[in-house]
Short mmCIF file of C-alpha atoms in Angstrom, two decimals:
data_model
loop_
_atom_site.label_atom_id
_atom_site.label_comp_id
_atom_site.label_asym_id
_atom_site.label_seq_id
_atom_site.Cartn_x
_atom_site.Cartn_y
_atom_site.Cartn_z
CA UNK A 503 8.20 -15.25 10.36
CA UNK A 504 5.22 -13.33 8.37
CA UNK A 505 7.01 -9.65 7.50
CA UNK A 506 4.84 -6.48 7.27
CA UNK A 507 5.63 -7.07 3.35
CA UNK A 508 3.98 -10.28 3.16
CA UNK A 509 0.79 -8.68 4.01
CA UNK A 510 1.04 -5.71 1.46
CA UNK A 511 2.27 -8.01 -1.13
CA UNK A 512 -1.15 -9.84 -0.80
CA UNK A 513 -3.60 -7.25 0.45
CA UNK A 514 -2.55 -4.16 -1.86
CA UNK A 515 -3.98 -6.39 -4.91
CA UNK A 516 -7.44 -6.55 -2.90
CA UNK A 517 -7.72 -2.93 -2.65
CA UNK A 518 -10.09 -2.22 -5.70
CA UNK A 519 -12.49 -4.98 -4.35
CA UNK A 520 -12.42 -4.12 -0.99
CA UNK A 521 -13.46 -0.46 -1.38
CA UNK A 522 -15.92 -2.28 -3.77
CA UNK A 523 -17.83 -4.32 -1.43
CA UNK A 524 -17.42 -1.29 1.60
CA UNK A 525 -19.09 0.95 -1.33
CA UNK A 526 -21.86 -1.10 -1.85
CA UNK A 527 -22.73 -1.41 1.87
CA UNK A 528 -22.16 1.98 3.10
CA UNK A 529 -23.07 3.51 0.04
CA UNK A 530 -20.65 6.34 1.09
CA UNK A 531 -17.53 7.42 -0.76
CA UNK A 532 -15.60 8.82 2.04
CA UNK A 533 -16.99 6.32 4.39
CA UNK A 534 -16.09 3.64 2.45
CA UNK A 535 -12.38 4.96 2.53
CA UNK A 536 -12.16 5.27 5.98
CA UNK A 537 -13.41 1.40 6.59
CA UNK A 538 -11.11 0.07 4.23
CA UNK A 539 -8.35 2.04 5.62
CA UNK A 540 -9.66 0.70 8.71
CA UNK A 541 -10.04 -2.71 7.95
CA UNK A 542 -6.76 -2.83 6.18
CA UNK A 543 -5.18 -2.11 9.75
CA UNK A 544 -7.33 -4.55 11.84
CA UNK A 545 -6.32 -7.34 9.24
CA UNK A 546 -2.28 -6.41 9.22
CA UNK A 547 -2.86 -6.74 13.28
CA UNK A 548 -4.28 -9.89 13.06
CA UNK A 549 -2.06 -11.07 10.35
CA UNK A 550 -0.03 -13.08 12.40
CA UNK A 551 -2.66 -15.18 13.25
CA UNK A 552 -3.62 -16.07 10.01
CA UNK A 553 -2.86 -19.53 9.79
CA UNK A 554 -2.74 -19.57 5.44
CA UNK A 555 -5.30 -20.58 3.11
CA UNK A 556 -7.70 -18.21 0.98
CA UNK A 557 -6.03 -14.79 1.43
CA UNK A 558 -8.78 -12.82 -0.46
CA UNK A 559 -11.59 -14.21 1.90
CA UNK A 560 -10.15 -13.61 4.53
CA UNK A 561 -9.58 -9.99 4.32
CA UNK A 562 -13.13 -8.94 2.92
CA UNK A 563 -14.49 -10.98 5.66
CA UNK A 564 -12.83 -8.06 7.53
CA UNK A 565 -14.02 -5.14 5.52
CA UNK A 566 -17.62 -6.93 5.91
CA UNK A 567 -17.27 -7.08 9.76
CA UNK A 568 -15.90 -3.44 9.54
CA UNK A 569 -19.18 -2.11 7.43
CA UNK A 570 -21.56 -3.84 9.67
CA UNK A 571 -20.39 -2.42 12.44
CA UNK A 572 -20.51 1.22 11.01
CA UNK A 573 -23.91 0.52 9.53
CA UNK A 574 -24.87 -0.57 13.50
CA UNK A 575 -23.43 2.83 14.94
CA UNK A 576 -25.26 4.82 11.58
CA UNK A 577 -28.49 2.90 12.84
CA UNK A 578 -28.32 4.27 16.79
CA UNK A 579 -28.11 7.93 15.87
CA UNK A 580 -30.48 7.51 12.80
CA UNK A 581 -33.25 9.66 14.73
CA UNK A 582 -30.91 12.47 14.32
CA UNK A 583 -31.54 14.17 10.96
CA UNK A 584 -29.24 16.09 9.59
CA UNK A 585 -29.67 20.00 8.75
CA UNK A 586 -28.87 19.18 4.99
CA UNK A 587 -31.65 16.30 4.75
CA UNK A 588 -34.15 18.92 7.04
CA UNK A 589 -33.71 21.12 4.08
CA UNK A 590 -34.06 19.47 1.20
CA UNK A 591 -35.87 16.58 2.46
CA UNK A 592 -34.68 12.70 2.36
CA UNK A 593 -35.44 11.95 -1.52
CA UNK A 594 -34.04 15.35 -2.52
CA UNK A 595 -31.65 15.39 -5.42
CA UNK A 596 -29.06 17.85 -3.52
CA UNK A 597 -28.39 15.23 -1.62
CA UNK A 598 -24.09 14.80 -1.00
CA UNK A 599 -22.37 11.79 -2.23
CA UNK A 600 -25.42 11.31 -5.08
CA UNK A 601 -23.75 13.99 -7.34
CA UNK A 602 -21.95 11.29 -9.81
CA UNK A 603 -23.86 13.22 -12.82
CA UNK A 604 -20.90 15.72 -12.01
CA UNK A 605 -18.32 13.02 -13.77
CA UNK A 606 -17.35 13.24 -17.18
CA UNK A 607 -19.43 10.44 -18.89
CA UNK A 608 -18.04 8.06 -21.32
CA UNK A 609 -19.42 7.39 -24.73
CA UNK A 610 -20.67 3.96 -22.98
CA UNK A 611 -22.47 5.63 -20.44
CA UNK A 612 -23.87 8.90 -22.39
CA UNK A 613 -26.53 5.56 -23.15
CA UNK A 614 -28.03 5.64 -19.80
CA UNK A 615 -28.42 9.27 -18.45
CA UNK A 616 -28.24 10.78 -15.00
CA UNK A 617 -31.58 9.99 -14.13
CA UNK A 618 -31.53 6.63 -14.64
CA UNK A 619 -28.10 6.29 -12.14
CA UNK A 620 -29.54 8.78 -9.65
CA UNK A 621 -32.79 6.52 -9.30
CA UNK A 622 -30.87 3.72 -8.81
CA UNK A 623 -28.67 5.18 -6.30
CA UNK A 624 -31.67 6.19 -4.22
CA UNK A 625 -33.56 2.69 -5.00
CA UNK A 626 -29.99 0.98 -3.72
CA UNK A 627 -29.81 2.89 -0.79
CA UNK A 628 -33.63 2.20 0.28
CA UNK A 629 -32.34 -1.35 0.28
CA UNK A 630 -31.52 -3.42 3.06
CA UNK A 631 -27.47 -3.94 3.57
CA UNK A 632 -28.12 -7.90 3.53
CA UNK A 633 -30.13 -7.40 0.31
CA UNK A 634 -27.47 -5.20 -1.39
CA UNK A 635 -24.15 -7.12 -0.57
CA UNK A 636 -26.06 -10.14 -2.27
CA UNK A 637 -26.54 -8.27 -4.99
CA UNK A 638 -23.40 -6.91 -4.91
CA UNK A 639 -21.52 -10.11 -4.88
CA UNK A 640 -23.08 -11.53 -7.67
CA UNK A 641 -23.57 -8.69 -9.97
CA UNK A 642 -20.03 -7.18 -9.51
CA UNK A 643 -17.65 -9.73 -8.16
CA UNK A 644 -19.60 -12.33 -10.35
CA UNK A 645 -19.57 -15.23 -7.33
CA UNK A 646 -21.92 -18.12 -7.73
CA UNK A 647 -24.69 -18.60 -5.01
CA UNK A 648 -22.60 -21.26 -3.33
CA UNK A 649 -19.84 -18.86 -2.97
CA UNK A 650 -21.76 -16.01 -1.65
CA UNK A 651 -23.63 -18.50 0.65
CA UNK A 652 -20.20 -19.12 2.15
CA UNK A 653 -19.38 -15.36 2.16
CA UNK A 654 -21.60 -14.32 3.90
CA UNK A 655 -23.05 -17.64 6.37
CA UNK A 656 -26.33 -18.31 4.91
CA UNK A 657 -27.87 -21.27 3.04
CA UNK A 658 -28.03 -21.43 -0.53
CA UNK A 659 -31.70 -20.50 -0.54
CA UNK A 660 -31.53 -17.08 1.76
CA UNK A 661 -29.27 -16.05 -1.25
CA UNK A 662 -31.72 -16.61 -3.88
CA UNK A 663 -34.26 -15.04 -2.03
CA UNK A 664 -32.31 -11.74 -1.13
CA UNK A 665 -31.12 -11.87 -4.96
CA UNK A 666 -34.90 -11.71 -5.54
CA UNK A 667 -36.16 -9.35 -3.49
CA UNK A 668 -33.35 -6.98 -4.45
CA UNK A 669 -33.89 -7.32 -7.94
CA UNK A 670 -37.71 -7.08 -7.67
CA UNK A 671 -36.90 -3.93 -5.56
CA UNK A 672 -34.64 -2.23 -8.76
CA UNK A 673 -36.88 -3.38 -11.65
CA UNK A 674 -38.67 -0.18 -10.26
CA UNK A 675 -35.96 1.32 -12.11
CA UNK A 676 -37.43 2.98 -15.39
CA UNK A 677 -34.69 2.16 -17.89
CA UNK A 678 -35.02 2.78 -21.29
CA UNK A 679 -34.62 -1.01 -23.08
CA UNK A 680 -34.87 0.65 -26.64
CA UNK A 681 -31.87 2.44 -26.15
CA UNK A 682 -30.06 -0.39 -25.56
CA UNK A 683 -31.64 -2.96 -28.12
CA UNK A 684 -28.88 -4.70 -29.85
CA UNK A 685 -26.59 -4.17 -26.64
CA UNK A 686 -28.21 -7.42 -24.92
CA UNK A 687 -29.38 -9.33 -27.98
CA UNK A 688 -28.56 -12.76 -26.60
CA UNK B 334 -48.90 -15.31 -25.64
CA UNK B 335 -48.36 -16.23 -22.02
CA UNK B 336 -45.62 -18.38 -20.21
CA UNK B 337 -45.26 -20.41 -17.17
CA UNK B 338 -41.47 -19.69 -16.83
CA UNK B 339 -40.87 -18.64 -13.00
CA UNK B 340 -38.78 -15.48 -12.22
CA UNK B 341 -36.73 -17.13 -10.25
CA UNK B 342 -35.68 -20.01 -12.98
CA UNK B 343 -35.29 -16.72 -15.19
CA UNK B 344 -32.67 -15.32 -12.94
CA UNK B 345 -31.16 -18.61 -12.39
CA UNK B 346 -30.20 -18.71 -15.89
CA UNK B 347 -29.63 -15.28 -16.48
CA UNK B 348 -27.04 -16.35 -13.62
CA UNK B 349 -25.32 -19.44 -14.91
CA UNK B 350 -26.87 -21.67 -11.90
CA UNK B 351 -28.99 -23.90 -13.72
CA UNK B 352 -27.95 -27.86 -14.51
CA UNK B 353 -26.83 -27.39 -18.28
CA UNK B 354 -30.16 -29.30 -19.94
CA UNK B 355 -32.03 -27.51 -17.95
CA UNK B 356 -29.70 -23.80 -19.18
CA UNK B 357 -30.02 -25.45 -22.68
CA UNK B 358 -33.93 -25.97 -22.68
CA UNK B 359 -34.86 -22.23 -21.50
CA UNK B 360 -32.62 -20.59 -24.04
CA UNK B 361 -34.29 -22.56 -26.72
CA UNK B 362 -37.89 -21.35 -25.16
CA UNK B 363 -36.49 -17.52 -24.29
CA UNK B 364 -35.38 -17.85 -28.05
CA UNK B 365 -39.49 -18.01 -29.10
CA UNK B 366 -40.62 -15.98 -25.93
CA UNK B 367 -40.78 -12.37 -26.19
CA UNK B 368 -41.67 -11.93 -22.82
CA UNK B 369 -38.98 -13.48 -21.32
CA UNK B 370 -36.66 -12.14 -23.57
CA UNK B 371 -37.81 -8.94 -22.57
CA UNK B 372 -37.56 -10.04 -18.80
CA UNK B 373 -33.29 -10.91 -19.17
CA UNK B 374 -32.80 -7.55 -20.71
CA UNK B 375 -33.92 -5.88 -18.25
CA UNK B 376 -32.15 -8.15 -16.02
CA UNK B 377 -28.93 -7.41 -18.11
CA UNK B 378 -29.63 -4.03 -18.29
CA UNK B 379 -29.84 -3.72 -14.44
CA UNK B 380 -26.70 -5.91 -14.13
CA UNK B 381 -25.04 -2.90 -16.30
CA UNK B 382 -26.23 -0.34 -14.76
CA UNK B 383 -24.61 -1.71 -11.32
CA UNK B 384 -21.70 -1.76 -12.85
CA UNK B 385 -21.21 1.68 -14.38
CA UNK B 386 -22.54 2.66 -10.83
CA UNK B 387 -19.78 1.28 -9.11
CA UNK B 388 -16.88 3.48 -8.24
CA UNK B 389 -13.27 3.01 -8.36
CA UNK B 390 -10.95 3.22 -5.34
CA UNK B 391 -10.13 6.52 -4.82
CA UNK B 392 -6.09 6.88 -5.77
CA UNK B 393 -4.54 8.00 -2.84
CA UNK B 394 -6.16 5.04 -0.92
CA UNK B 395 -3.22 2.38 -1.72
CA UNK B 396 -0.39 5.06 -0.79
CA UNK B 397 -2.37 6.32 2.25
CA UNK B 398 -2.87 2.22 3.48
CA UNK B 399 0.76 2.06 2.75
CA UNK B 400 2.07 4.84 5.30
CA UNK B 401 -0.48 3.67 7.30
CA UNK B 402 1.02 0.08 7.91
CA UNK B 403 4.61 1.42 7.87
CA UNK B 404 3.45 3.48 10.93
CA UNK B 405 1.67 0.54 12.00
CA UNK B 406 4.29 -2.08 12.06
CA UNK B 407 6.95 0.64 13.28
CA UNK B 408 5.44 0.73 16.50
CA UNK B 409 4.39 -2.50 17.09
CA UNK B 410 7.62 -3.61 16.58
CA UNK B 411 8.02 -1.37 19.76
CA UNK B 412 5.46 -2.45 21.90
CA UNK B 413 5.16 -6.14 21.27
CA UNK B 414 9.00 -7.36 19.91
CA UNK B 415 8.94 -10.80 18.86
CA UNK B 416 11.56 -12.05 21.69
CA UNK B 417 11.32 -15.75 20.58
CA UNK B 418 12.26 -15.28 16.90
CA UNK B 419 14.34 -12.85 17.73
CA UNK B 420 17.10 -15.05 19.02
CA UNK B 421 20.33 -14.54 17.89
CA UNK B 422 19.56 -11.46 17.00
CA UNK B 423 18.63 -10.33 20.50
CA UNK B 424 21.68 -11.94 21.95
CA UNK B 425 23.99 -9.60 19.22
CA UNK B 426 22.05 -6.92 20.12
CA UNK B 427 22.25 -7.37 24.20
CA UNK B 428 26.09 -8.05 23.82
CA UNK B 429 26.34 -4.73 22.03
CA UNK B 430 24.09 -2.82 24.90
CA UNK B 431 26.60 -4.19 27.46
CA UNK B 432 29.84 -3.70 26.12
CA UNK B 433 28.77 0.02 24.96
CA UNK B 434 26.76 1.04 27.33
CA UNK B 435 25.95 1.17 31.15
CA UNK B 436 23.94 4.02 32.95
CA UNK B 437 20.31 5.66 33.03
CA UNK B 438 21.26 8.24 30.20
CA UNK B 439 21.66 5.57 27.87
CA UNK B 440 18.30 3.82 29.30
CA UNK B 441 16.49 7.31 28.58
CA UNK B 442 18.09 7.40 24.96
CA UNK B 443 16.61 4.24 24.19
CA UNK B 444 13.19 4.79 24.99
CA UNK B 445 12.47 7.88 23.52
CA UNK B 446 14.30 6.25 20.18
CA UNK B 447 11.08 4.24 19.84
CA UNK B 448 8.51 7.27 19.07
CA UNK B 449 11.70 8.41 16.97
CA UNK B 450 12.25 5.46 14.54
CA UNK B 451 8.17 5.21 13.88
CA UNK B 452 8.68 9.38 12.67
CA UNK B 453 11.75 8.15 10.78
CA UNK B 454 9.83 5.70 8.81
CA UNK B 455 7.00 7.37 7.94
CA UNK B 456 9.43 10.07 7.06
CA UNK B 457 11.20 8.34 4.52
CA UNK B 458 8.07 6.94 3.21
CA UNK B 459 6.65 9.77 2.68
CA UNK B 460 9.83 11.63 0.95
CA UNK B 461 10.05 8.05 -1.34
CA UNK B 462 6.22 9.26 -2.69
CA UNK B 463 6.93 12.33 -3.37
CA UNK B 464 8.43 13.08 -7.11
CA UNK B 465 11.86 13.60 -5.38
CA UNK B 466 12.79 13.13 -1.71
CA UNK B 467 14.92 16.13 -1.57
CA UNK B 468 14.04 19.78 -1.70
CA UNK B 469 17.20 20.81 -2.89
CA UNK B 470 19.07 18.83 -5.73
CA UNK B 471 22.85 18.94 -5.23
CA UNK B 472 25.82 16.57 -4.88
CA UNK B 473 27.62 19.49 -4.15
CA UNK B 474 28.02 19.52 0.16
CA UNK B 475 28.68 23.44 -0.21
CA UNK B 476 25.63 24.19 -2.10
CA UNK B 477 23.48 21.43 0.22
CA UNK B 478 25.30 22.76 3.85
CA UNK B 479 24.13 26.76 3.30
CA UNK B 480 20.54 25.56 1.92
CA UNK B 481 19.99 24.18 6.27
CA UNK B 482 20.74 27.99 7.60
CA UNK B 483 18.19 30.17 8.22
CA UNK B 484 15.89 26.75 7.57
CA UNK B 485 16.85 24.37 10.75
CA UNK B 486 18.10 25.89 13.97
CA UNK B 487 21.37 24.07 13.61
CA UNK B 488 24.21 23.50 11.03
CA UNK B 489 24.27 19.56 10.25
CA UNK B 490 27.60 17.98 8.77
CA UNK B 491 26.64 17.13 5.08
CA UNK B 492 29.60 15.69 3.11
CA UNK B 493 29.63 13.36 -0.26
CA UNK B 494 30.74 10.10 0.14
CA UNK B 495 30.56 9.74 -3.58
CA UNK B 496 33.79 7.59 -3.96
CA UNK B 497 32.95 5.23 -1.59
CA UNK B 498 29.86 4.31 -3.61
CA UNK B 499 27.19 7.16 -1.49
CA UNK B 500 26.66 9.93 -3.61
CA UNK B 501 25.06 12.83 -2.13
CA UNK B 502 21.92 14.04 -4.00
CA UNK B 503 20.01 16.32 -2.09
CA UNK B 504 18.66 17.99 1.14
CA UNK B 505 15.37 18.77 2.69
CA UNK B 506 13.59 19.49 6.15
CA UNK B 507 11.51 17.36 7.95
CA UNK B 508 9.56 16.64 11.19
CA UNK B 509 10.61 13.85 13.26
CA UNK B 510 9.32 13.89 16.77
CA UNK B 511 8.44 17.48 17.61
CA UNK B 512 11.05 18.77 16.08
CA UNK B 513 12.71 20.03 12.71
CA UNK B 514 15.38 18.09 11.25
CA UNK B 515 18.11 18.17 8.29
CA UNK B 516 17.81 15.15 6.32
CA UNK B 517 20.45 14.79 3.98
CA UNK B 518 19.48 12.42 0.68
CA UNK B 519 22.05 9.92 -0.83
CA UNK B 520 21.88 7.28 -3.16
CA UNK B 521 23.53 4.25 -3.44
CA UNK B 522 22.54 2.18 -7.11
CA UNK B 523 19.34 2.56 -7.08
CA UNK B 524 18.70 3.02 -3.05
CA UNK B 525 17.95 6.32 -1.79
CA UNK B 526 19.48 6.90 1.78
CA UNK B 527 17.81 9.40 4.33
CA UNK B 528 20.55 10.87 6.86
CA UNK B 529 18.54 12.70 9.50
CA UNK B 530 20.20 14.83 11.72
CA UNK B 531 19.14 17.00 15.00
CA UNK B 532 20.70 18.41 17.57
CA UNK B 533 21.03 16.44 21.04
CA UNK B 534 22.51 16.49 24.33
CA UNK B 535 23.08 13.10 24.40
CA UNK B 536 26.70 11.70 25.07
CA UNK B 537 28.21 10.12 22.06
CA UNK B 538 27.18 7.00 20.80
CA UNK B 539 28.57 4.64 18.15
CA UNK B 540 25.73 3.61 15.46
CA UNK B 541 23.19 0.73 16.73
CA UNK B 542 21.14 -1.00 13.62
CA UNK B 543 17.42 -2.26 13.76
CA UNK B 544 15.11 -3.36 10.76
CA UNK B 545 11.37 -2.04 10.56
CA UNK B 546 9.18 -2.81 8.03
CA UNK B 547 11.70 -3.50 5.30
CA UNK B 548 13.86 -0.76 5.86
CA UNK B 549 17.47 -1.16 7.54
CA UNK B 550 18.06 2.13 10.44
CA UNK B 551 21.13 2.69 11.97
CA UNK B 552 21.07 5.20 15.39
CA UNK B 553 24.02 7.12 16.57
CA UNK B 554 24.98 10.41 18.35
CA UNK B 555 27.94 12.23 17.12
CA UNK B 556 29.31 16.13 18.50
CA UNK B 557 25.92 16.65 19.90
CA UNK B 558 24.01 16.25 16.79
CA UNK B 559 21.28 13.14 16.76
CA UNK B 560 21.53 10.68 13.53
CA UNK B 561 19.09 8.15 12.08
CA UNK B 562 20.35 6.70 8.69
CA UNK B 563 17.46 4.57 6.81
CA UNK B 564 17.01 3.18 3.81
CA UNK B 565 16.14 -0.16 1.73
CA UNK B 566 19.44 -1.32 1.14
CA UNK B 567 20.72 -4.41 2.65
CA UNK B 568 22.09 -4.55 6.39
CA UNK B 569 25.95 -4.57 5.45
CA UNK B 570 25.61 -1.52 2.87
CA UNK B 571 23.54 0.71 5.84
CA UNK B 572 26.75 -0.55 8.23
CA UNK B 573 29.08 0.90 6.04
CA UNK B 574 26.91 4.13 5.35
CA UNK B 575 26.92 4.36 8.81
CA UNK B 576 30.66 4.16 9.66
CA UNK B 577 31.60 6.97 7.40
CA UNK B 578 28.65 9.21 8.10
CA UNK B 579 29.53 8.86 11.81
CA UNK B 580 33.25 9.80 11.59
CA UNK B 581 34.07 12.73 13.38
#
């Protein structure tokens, strides 16, 4: 019989990916918590149908379903705007949940300012969801196109495109390549 | 000087996906190409970017998923029981109702012992996170007894059972199903022990054992005081707990 510790013994290890990929598709810190927390219920429910194989799979193919569905519900009360975003309009920089310039920055990072992370933050979030779990999946989790073709249930070719369009969409992003000579040198 | 190297093909081998002669044969060009170098920095530089932007799990996530499922699996245990693994088990366990028991009171009793052992769980989970699981260090019963007055309407037994291998550690209150109750903390190797106690009207009942979630429970009712005993130990170490904290 499965126990209640087989699951955590497998899913706790999944944790840092999982609020990964809910991150990058709600592009909400607290939201993000709440699906994985979420999702991490749903998939200890259904655990006892889970007839083996690919553990890892399995459960972000929860936290996906889980995102989508909170991106749907975002979507049907997206003509309501918000007092906050009345005030300071949609691109304004007191936006919540963009304040990550209030971190400490490492020596690493002191290399690429605040500017350049809260443009990309507001370039990611003008994004499509499709375009930015694709992006996502490759950049972060590292997965070959086959394996984020089968990740997500699209051909091969629809994840080259999205990987192109959402790169296209960031090279927007003004970074400063001098800076970080030497860093790439291949 | 210009090149006829596509973006995508770029990408491709910034990402690993092209054939190897054909990953061989572009470094060698991006090697003379300036432009195309310039194109995979960027690229890299993007791919960098992403991942400084990425946050960490927040750290009360894991712990908060943890009591979560405890709760979880505490009361589905109630609702749906697993009758055909069950088995022998369920056969022990209806021999046991029969012989002790026979009447509504007892009935009662057992169904509001369901909402009961989910708040005992998460109880002891919770003390287990915290830095100790007792609010007042003592293996001394007369220094642990007076700590409960004035704190919990009632005056629960607390004694040491140190020589029989259960030393007493500690007290503290806590909150099990509406109401405030003394929880006496004992250890056992390395095995902390919750004994919660509260005050019922219930007619006396010898202990009863279940297992949720990992954790071994034993239920009795003793002088009109309520007891849940839980901990991680194995089944026969909780049974023997249980026969000397239930002594009269």
């Amino acid at each position: 019989m499965k126990k209640p510790t087989d699951f955590q013994r497998q899913a706790m290890p999944q944790l840092p990916a999982a609020y990964r990929l809910a991150y990058a598709l709600l592009r909400e810190r607290s939201e993000a918590e709440d699906a994985v927390q979420d999702s991490y219920l749903r998939a200890f429910r259904a655990f006892t149908q889970f007839r083996g194989g690919d553990f890892k799979p399995w459960l972000l193919t929860i936290v996906r379903n889980v995102c989508y569905r909170q991106l749907q519900q975002r979507k049907r009360g997206f003509n309501v705007i918000s007092f906050d975003e009345a005030l300071v309009g949609r691109d304004g920089e007191e936006r919540p949940g963009f304040d990550i310039a209030s971190e400490a920055p490492s020596p690493e990072e002191a290399l690429i300012t605040a500017a350049d992370v809260g443009q990309l933050q507001q370039l990611l979030s003008e994004l499509p969801p499709t375009l930015r779990e694709v992006l996502h999946l490759r950049e972060i989790e590292e997965m070959s196109y086959q394996q984020i073709a089968s990740a997500t249930g699209v051909p091969v070719g629809t994840v080259m495109s999205r990987l192109s369009r959402a790169r296209e969409h960031l090279a927007k992003l003004v970074i400063r390549l001098k800076e970080m000579d030497g860093k790439y040198a291949l | 000087m210009p090149c006829d190297v596509r973006e995508l093909e770029l990408a491709r081998f910034f990402d690993g996906e092209l054939q190897s002669a054909a990953q061989t044969s572009l470094a060698r060009h991006i090697a003379t190409c300036s432009s195309c170098a310039q194109k995979l920095h960027k690229l890299a530089a993007m791919r960098d970017l992403l991942k400084k932007e990425t946050p960490l799990a927040p750290d009360g996530l894991a712990a908060k998923i943890s009591l979560t499922l405890a709760g979880e699996a505490a009361t589905a245990a109630v609702f749906k029981p697993p009758w055909p693994l069950v088995g022998l088990a369920a056969s022990y366990a209806a021999v046991a109702l029969v012989a002790g028991t026979v009447g509504y009171m007892v009935m009662s009793w057992q169904q509001s012992t369901d909402n009961v052992t989910r708040d005992v769980v998460a109880a002891h989970v919770r003390a287990l996170m915290q830095d100790a699981p007792y609010q007042v260090a003592s293996s001394d019963q007369h220094t642990v007894k007076p700590w409960f007055a004035g704190r919990a309407e009632f005056s629960p037994q607390v004694r040491d059972f140190t020589r029989q291998g259960y030393a007493l550690v500690g007290g503290r209150l806590d909150y099990v199903d509406g109401h405030r109750v003394a929880a006496m903390v004992y250890r056992h190797d390395k095995h902390f022990i919750d004994l919660m106690m509260w005050p019922s009207t219930g007619a006396d009942l010898a202990p009863r054992f279940s297992e949720k979630d990992g954790f071994h429970l034993a239920a009795w009712i003793e002088g009109g005081l309520e007891a849940r005993a839980i901990s991680d130990m194995g089944s026969d170490e909780i049974q023997a707990f249980a026969g000397l904290a239930s002594a009269p």
